[in-house]
Amino acid sequence: MGKLIAYRLLFAVPQLLVIAVLVFSLTYLVPGSPAAAMLGSAATPESIAQVEAQLGLDQPAPERFVDWIGGLLTGDLGTSFRSGVPVADLLAQHVPATLSVVAGGMLVALVLGVGAGVWTGTRPGTMTDRVVTGGTVLGLAVPEFWLGLLLTSLFAVQLGWVPIVAWTPLTDDPLGWLRGIALPSITLGVTGGAMIARQARAAVVTSMAASYADTLTAAGVSRGTLVVRYGVKNALVPVLASAGVTLAILIGVSFVVEKVFSLPGLGSIMLSGVIAQDFPVVQGVVMVTAVLVIAVNLLLDICYGLINPQARPQ
Amino acid sequence: MITTSTSPLLEVRDLCVDYDVGGALALRRRTLRVVRGISFAIAPGETYGLVGESGSGKSTTGRAILRLTDVSAGSITFAGSDIAGLGRTSPLSYRRAVQAVYQDPAASLNPRHRAGQAVTDVLARHGVTDRAERRRRAAAAFEQVGLGNEHLTRLPSELSGGQLQRIAIARALVLSPRLVVCDEAVSALDLSTQAQILDLLRERQAETGVSYLFITHDLGVVRHVAHHVGVLRAGEIVEQGTTSRVLDSPSHEYTKKLLAASLSPHPAGRAARRAARVAARGGVAA
Amino acid sequence: MRTAFRQPSALFAVVVVAVVVIVAVAAPLIAPYAPEAKDFTAPLSGPTSAHPLGTDDLGRDLLSQLIHSARTALLVAVGSVVVAMLIGVPLGLVLGYKGGWYDRIGSRGLDIADALPGLMIGFVVIAILGQGMAVLILAVGLVFCMNFARLTRAITLTERNKGYVESARVSGLTAPRILFSQLLPNLAAPLVVQAAVFLGSAIKVEAALSFLGLGLGEEQPSWGGMLGFATQHTADHPEMAVAPGIAICVTVLAFSLLGDAINDSLSGSRRLRRTKLLGRVLLDDDTSRTRDDQATTADETPVTRAAGTAEEPSGDLVLALRNVDIVADRPDGGTVPLIQNVSLTVRRGEILGLLGESGSGKSMLAKAILGLLPAGVRLAGGSITLNGSELAGRTPAQLAALRGTGMGVVFQNPQANLSPVHTVGRQLIDVVRAHDATISKEAARTRAFELLDLVGVDDPERRLDQYPYQFSGGMAQRVAIAVALVGEPDLLILDEATSALDVTTQAQVLDLVLDLRDRLGMAVVNITHDLGVAAETCDRVAVLLRGDLVETGEVHAVFDHPGHEYTARLIAAYPGVDDESPRLGTHDQRKVEHA
């Protein structure tokens, strides 16, 4: 197991490095000068030169890259061009909300998805299967932000069960935090759950149709044992294998959904960063997201190794 | 029609093939030697049977001769010229002279193409520019393997395994090659179909003088098609010679073991065979 | 093709997609107002007769905006899927076909792309290039291009090792020709399905970006933009969020169902063909083998000889089949017979060989005995008794109770006989406990140890904690036999259990079966296509041809004097290693024999 962890850690390094290079080179992809793009119509040659100096664009690329990476490692992600606030501070303020709803969403997704997948996969072709599987197709089709909107109007506006603007940091008030992330978590969980349910169902159907299901049944193992002990574990294999991708998708979706719930997450700073072409902020958000996904993937890979023996390096 | 000739058509000498088994990270190159210095020769018009169990390197040897995999060491001489160093892009003349028939009939034809196209595509590549001529020759090739004109326009899904394998043979033979590598070419077929395909291969050989490299796990099949046999184990040929010499008076322990394990199509004497197997395992029942 | 589209969901998909396309094309004709026309007299009107969906804060008609938004949605969706395919498909083709270092580096690249949410790639593209239609199409396209690359790579990887691609390479066909003429046609179907699904997803992504205000700006109406506006009025005009949301939902759903329908119709046309062939070929488990058309049909009367198949003293009988019929139900309500009127008996300590080529129905017969027939296949008549108890017509629960100690089965594929994610010990212990719920953990493990030892697995203590993939094929089959033996069954069914093994391993496993039969005295049904297996191990053989039993009898009698022409033909065709008759140079003579 230690070997697996070391191996995955080792792979995370080049992965992060490649992403860092890509993120760094963003500013070079802007047609013309990024400084001009940032300044928009207000640009004068002097102000452009000033901004270029501020961004370090007047220096050679390799030198800038080394500086930038050095900054990354020491937690210095530059300064927002628009607000003048250090990007690291911005991120620190906005990561908790994103992390909270994504974690909540992933949890809801796993419970819903694996539950529905095992439930339907063990009774393929029945009415229950058709209804629930139809539900997952619908779940994938519903735009998440619209679902969020509907949930808000119902539970916050009409019923008043949760406040409309609800974000409370966990450290301030755990119960308030939970109430605040409930609706966004459910919103994300429906999408994620629908994705997971499809994979889990397919895996359960395959595993229940495999020879070993017949071998064990013929040898006297009850269907209940077969479903609970063999179906579920086999279903978890593809779910965990792609949970990293599911997570990345949920983070992306959370950027949209948080607007509905007025959450102070990474999406809000990303959005203003994109509109203002505030590259230090955009780069910071991309970098922190990548680190987040890679870190969680590392954990998931270890879980995957626990479940699927063949994934462990020999 | 067995041609005896002093100069072999194909001569394999000390052939070695390595596979890359680098991990996912591929930080360092690790290789596994799957073919370990084998030598054999095939005369024109002759069938050489390469027998071995799974993992013995028999298919890899075939792929090396077909220039589908890199040769790590040794030489492969075909009609007097060395082809081991050619790299994977071999001259068209070699591609014309050496063909292949594979195991899985269902995969041996493009599922989206009409059966005749398997043959016409090959002809087009080898300089038959006239469409009508290609079609005429495809029909002739089909006829030679016992199929009719109506089969030319069928899709593979509409044909049986035996018919698919016949078309694969037609494709292999249409360019009048000098060597065909048959990689488990009858292993996936039912018994009655298998016998028909073996007959067909022999009939084409008698007529055209083509040589076969017959790769198989089945000693029984080898007995019926091969003039010479090589027994492969873990990448090495442990014994080779004429088919009757190797199968009737084997000298290597492994050949004997293979023969003892080969099932007889008749129950007579099976108690003695079982006892011999048990004795060979040192008295352990199974 | 047509049958798949008769499904209600497929019909819904086709109708909705058609409506959206028509609305998008004819938007200026259908919409009551120009989308940008402002009615300053009625800002935020709510639903009225003049404005059925109400107006926005500048008095623009929301229904007209909704209709014109369909244009935006379709344009962006189609454009972005084209972009995604143009980037993804060639990339996937190259990675999959070239393999080696290209693939290793390329796949790492795809993995790295997985660490970034697709939407974020969209954000970044817009940050770099600014807003606009072309940028939006590119942004959404880049979100999906990796999926196309991945799909294309996966299919290419499996296809390129198939015989037809190898043969094309052997024949000297050039790489571009192989890629475009051989591989691409086989990619077309899955790519079309994927494209249909992604058209829906692209509409969702476009809506999300427009919702955030990163789409096309005020003047270009879009469903997402309308929803973005509606969020500001959840308190006073909650109804504004309804129509655009439903429009997105229904359109996305329709595209995804369209993808499913195309997929079904592609595999459905194959299924239709399968149904036609059903009785002959395809329900046999044994899909790795194929059969030829030239097999003869069975005679009406099976040849039955030698003592033992007539009525027996029933105390000795373990399994008896009487006039068993098995049929497959066809979707159109008809049935295809798979097994017709088969009667068989197996006595204690006897090994019965059930011999047949693929399509003979031998595996279905095994599943019927086990009570594990797949959906759509059923026992249509006759009786199956195990130790005198009738199995036909039992509920699954009753069957489970009867089966419990009565039967065990081992199938062909050694790795599939055991669950890949559980240790061998775990599986054995589960079976032990299924037979004795009160047994202690230690005792169950001891029993598992004994069983592995019984079937000749060396070092059972260590092996118990290993997973199936750590076992060779022969060892895995030994474990599967151990699993089957836990309940000390009266009947052991081997369904091509040694067919996937190497010859030396096969001989060892067969010897194990003989040895176990001698020691434990159970009855064995050995289902095989291999005459040699039957000749070497069986006491009696039964020959199946296309669902008919053509011959049963004592093994020596059948092999010495086959009573049916088909059996004789099979025996003659078997290329035995010590067989003297058909040799090189005598093939002409041989041909006559088989003609």
Short mmCIF file of N, CA, C and O in Angstrom, two decimals, chain A residues 211-270:
data_model
loop_
_atom_site.label_atom_id
_atom_site.label_comp_id
_atom_site.label_asym_id
_atom_site.label_seq_id
_atom_site.Cartn_x
_atom_site.Cartn_y
_atom_site.Cartn_z
N SER A 211 -20.00 -15.05 -14.71
CA SER A 211 -20.00 -16.46 -14.34
C SER A 211 -19.97 -16.66 -12.84
O SER A 211 -20.62 -17.54 -12.31
N TYR A 212 -19.20 -15.82 -12.16
CA TYR A 212 -19.01 -16.10 -10.73
C TYR A 212 -20.32 -15.97 -9.96
O TYR A 212 -20.52 -16.63 -8.94
N ALA A 213 -21.23 -15.11 -10.45
CA ALA A 213 -22.52 -15.01 -9.78
C ALA A 213 -23.25 -16.35 -9.86
O ALA A 213 -23.83 -16.82 -8.87
N ASP A 214 -23.18 -16.99 -11.02
CA ASP A 214 -23.80 -18.31 -11.18
C ASP A 214 -23.04 -19.37 -10.37
O ASP A 214 -23.64 -20.24 -9.75
N THR A 215 -21.70 -19.30 -10.41
CA THR A 215 -20.90 -20.27 -9.67
C THR A 215 -21.25 -20.22 -8.18
O THR A 215 -21.49 -21.25 -7.55
N LEU A 216 -21.28 -19.00 -7.64
CA LEU A 216 -21.54 -18.87 -6.21
C LEU A 216 -22.99 -19.22 -5.89
O LEU A 216 -23.26 -19.83 -4.86
N THR A 217 -23.92 -18.81 -6.76
CA THR A 217 -25.33 -19.15 -6.51
C THR A 217 -25.50 -20.66 -6.49
O THR A 217 -26.15 -21.22 -5.60
N ALA A 218 -24.90 -21.32 -7.49
CA ALA A 218 -25.03 -22.77 -7.56
C ALA A 218 -24.41 -23.42 -6.33
O ALA A 218 -24.87 -24.46 -5.86
N ALA A 219 -23.35 -22.77 -5.79
CA ALA A 219 -22.68 -23.35 -4.63
C ALA A 219 -23.44 -23.05 -3.35
O ALA A 219 -23.03 -23.49 -2.28
N GLY A 220 -24.52 -22.30 -3.45
CA GLY A 220 -25.38 -22.12 -2.27
C GLY A 220 -25.41 -20.73 -1.66
O GLY A 220 -26.12 -20.48 -0.71
N VAL A 221 -24.64 -19.77 -2.22
CA VAL A 221 -24.65 -18.42 -1.66
C VAL A 221 -25.99 -17.76 -2.00
O VAL A 221 -26.46 -17.85 -3.14
N SER A 222 -26.60 -17.12 -1.00
CA SER A 222 -27.93 -16.53 -1.23
C SER A 222 -27.81 -15.27 -2.07
O SER A 222 -26.77 -14.64 -2.14
N ARG A 223 -28.93 -14.93 -2.69
CA ARG A 223 -28.95 -13.75 -3.54
C ARG A 223 -28.65 -12.48 -2.73
O ARG A 223 -27.97 -11.58 -3.20
N GLY A 224 -29.17 -12.45 -1.51
CA GLY A 224 -28.92 -11.29 -0.65
C GLY A 224 -27.43 -11.07 -0.44
O GLY A 224 -26.92 -9.97 -0.63
N THR A 225 -26.72 -12.14 -0.07
CA THR A 225 -25.28 -12.04 0.14
C THR A 225 -24.59 -11.61 -1.15
O THR A 225 -23.69 -10.77 -1.14
N LEU A 226 -25.05 -12.20 -2.23
CA LEU A 226 -24.43 -11.91 -3.52
C LEU A 226 -24.56 -10.42 -3.86
O LEU A 226 -23.60 -9.79 -4.27
N VAL A 227 -25.77 -9.87 -3.64
CA VAL A 227 -26.00 -8.46 -3.96
C VAL A 227 -25.20 -7.57 -3.01
O VAL A 227 -24.46 -6.69 -3.44
N VAL A 228 -25.35 -7.83 -1.71
CA VAL A 228 -24.76 -6.92 -0.73
C VAL A 228 -23.24 -7.00 -0.76
O VAL A 228 -22.54 -5.99 -0.80
N ARG A 229 -22.72 -8.24 -0.78
CA ARG A 229 -21.28 -8.34 -0.61
C ARG A 229 -20.53 -8.27 -1.95
O ARG A 229 -19.45 -7.73 -2.02
N TYR A 230 -21.12 -8.83 -3.00
CA TYR A 230 -20.40 -8.90 -4.27
C TYR A 230 -20.84 -7.80 -5.23
O TYR A 230 -20.01 -7.16 -5.86
N GLY A 231 -22.16 -7.58 -5.33
CA GLY A 231 -22.65 -6.54 -6.25
C GLY A 231 -22.12 -5.17 -5.90
O GLY A 231 -21.57 -4.47 -6.75
N VAL A 232 -22.23 -4.80 -4.62
CA VAL A 232 -21.84 -3.44 -4.23
C VAL A 232 -20.35 -3.22 -4.45
O VAL A 232 -19.94 -2.21 -5.01
N LYS A 233 -19.55 -4.18 -4.03
CA LYS A 233 -18.10 -3.96 -4.14
C LYS A 233 -17.68 -3.89 -5.60
O LYS A 233 -16.84 -3.05 -5.96
N ASN A 234 -18.28 -4.74 -6.43
CA ASN A 234 -17.94 -4.66 -7.85
C ASN A 234 -18.44 -3.36 -8.47
O ASN A 234 -17.85 -2.84 -9.40
N ALA A 235 -19.56 -2.84 -7.94
CA ALA A 235 -20.11 -1.58 -8.46
C ALA A 235 -19.20 -0.42 -8.11
O ALA A 235 -19.09 0.55 -8.86
N LEU A 236 -18.56 -0.50 -6.94
CA LEU A 236 -17.72 0.60 -6.50
C LEU A 236 -16.47 0.77 -7.36
O LEU A 236 -15.88 1.84 -7.40
N VAL A 237 -16.06 -0.32 -8.02
CA VAL A 237 -14.80 -0.25 -8.78
C VAL A 237 -14.85 0.85 -9.85
O VAL A 237 -14.02 1.76 -9.83
N PRO A 238 -15.82 0.83 -10.79
CA PRO A 238 -15.83 1.90 -11.79
C PRO A 238 -16.19 3.25 -11.19
O PRO A 238 -15.72 4.29 -11.67
N VAL A 239 -17.02 3.24 -10.15
CA VAL A 239 -17.43 4.51 -9.53
C VAL A 239 -16.20 5.22 -8.96
O VAL A 239 -15.97 6.40 -9.19
N LEU A 240 -15.40 4.46 -8.21
CA LEU A 240 -14.20 5.07 -7.62
C LEU A 240 -13.19 5.41 -8.70
O LEU A 240 -12.48 6.41 -8.60
N ALA A 241 -13.13 4.57 -9.74
CA ALA A 241 -12.15 4.82 -10.80
C ALA A 241 -12.41 6.16 -11.45
O ALA A 241 -11.48 6.85 -11.87
N SER A 242 -13.68 6.56 -11.55
CA SER A 242 -13.95 7.82 -12.23
C SER A 242 -14.43 8.91 -11.26
O SER A 242 -14.90 9.95 -11.68
N ALA A 243 -14.32 8.64 -9.95
CA ALA A 243 -14.78 9.63 -8.98
C ALA A 243 -14.00 10.94 -9.10
O ALA A 243 -14.54 12.01 -8.87
N GLY A 244 -12.73 10.84 -9.50
CA GLY A 244 -11.92 12.05 -9.67
C GLY A 244 -12.49 12.94 -10.75
O GLY A 244 -12.58 14.16 -10.60
N VAL A 245 -12.91 12.31 -11.84
CA VAL A 245 -13.51 13.07 -12.94
C VAL A 245 -14.84 13.66 -12.49
O VAL A 245 -15.15 14.82 -12.75
N THR A 246 -15.63 12.84 -11.77
CA THR A 246 -16.90 13.33 -11.25
C THR A 246 -16.67 14.56 -10.37
O THR A 246 -17.37 15.56 -10.47
N LEU A 247 -15.65 14.46 -9.52
CA LEU A 247 -15.34 15.57 -8.63
C LEU A 247 -14.99 16.83 -9.41
O LEU A 247 -15.49 17.92 -9.12
N ALA A 248 -14.13 16.67 -10.41
CA ALA A 248 -13.74 17.83 -11.22
C ALA A 248 -14.97 18.46 -11.86
O ALA A 248 -15.12 19.69 -11.89
N ILE A 249 -15.87 17.62 -12.35
CA ILE A 249 -17.09 18.15 -12.97
C ILE A 249 -17.92 18.91 -11.94
O ILE A 249 -18.39 20.03 -12.19
N LEU A 250 -18.03 18.34 -10.74
CA LEU A 250 -18.82 19.01 -9.71
C LEU A 250 -18.21 20.35 -9.32
O LEU A 250 -18.93 21.30 -9.04
N ILE A 251 -16.88 20.43 -9.28
CA ILE A 251 -16.26 21.72 -8.96
C ILE A 251 -16.66 22.75 -10.02
O ILE A 251 -17.07 23.87 -9.71
N GLY A 252 -16.57 22.33 -11.28
CA GLY A 252 -16.96 23.24 -12.36
C GLY A 252 -18.41 23.67 -12.21
O GLY A 252 -18.73 24.87 -12.31
N VAL A 253 -19.29 22.71 -11.92
CA VAL A 253 -20.71 23.03 -11.77
C VAL A 253 -20.92 23.95 -10.57
O VAL A 253 -21.75 24.86 -10.61
N SER A 254 -20.12 23.73 -9.52
CA SER A 254 -20.31 24.57 -8.32
C SER A 254 -20.04 26.04 -8.63
O SER A 254 -20.64 26.93 -8.04
N PHE A 255 -19.14 26.29 -9.58
CA PHE A 255 -18.84 27.68 -9.94
C PHE A 255 -20.09 28.38 -10.47
O PHE A 255 -20.26 29.58 -10.30
N VAL A 256 -20.94 27.60 -11.14
CA VAL A 256 -22.17 28.18 -11.69
C VAL A 256 -23.25 28.25 -10.61
O VAL A 256 -23.92 29.25 -10.44
N VAL A 257 -23.34 27.14 -9.86
CA VAL A 257 -24.42 27.02 -8.89
C VAL A 257 -24.27 28.04 -7.76
O VAL A 257 -25.26 28.56 -7.24
N GLU A 258 -23.02 28.35 -7.41
CA GLU A 258 -22.86 29.25 -6.26
C GLU A 258 -23.47 30.64 -6.51
O GLU A 258 -23.86 31.33 -5.58
N LYS A 259 -23.60 30.99 -7.79
CA LYS A 259 -24.23 32.28 -8.09
C LYS A 259 -25.69 32.27 -7.65
O LYS A 259 -26.20 33.25 -7.13
N VAL A 260 -26.34 31.11 -7.86
CA VAL A 260 -27.75 30.99 -7.49
C VAL A 260 -27.93 31.17 -5.99
O VAL A 260 -28.88 31.80 -5.53
N PHE A 261 -26.99 30.60 -5.24
CA PHE A 261 -27.13 30.62 -3.79
C PHE A 261 -26.33 31.75 -3.14
O PHE A 261 -26.17 31.77 -1.93
N SER A 262 -25.81 32.66 -3.96
CA SER A 262 -24.98 33.76 -3.47
C SER A 262 -23.90 33.28 -2.53
O SER A 262 -23.69 33.83 -1.45
N LEU A 263 -23.21 32.21 -2.90
CA LEU A 263 -22.13 31.69 -2.07
C LEU A 263 -20.83 32.41 -2.40
O LEU A 263 -20.53 32.65 -3.57
N PRO A 264 -20.03 32.74 -1.38
CA PRO A 264 -18.75 33.39 -1.65
C PRO A 264 -17.69 32.36 -2.00
O PRO A 264 -16.73 32.17 -1.25
N GLY A 265 -17.84 31.65 -3.12
CA GLY A 265 -16.89 30.60 -3.49
C GLY A 265 -15.92 31.07 -4.56
O GLY A 265 -15.91 32.25 -4.96
N LEU A 266 -15.14 30.13 -5.06
CA LEU A 266 -14.14 30.45 -6.07
C LEU A 266 -14.80 30.95 -7.36
O LEU A 266 -14.21 31.73 -8.11
N GLY A 267 -16.01 30.49 -7.63
CA GLY A 267 -16.70 30.87 -8.86
C GLY A 267 -16.86 32.38 -8.98
O GLY A 267 -16.67 32.94 -10.06
N SER A 268 -17.18 33.02 -7.86
CA SER A 268 -17.43 34.46 -7.94
C SER A 268 -16.17 35.22 -8.34
O SER A 268 -16.21 36.11 -9.19
N ILE A 269 -15.01 34.83 -7.74
CA ILE A 269 -13.80 35.56 -8.13
C ILE A 269 -13.33 35.16 -9.52
O ILE A 269 -12.79 35.97 -10.26
N MET A 270 -13.57 33.89 -9.89
CA MET A 270 -13.23 33.45 -11.23
C MET A 270 -14.02 34.26 -12.25
O MET A 270 -13.48 34.74 -13.24
#
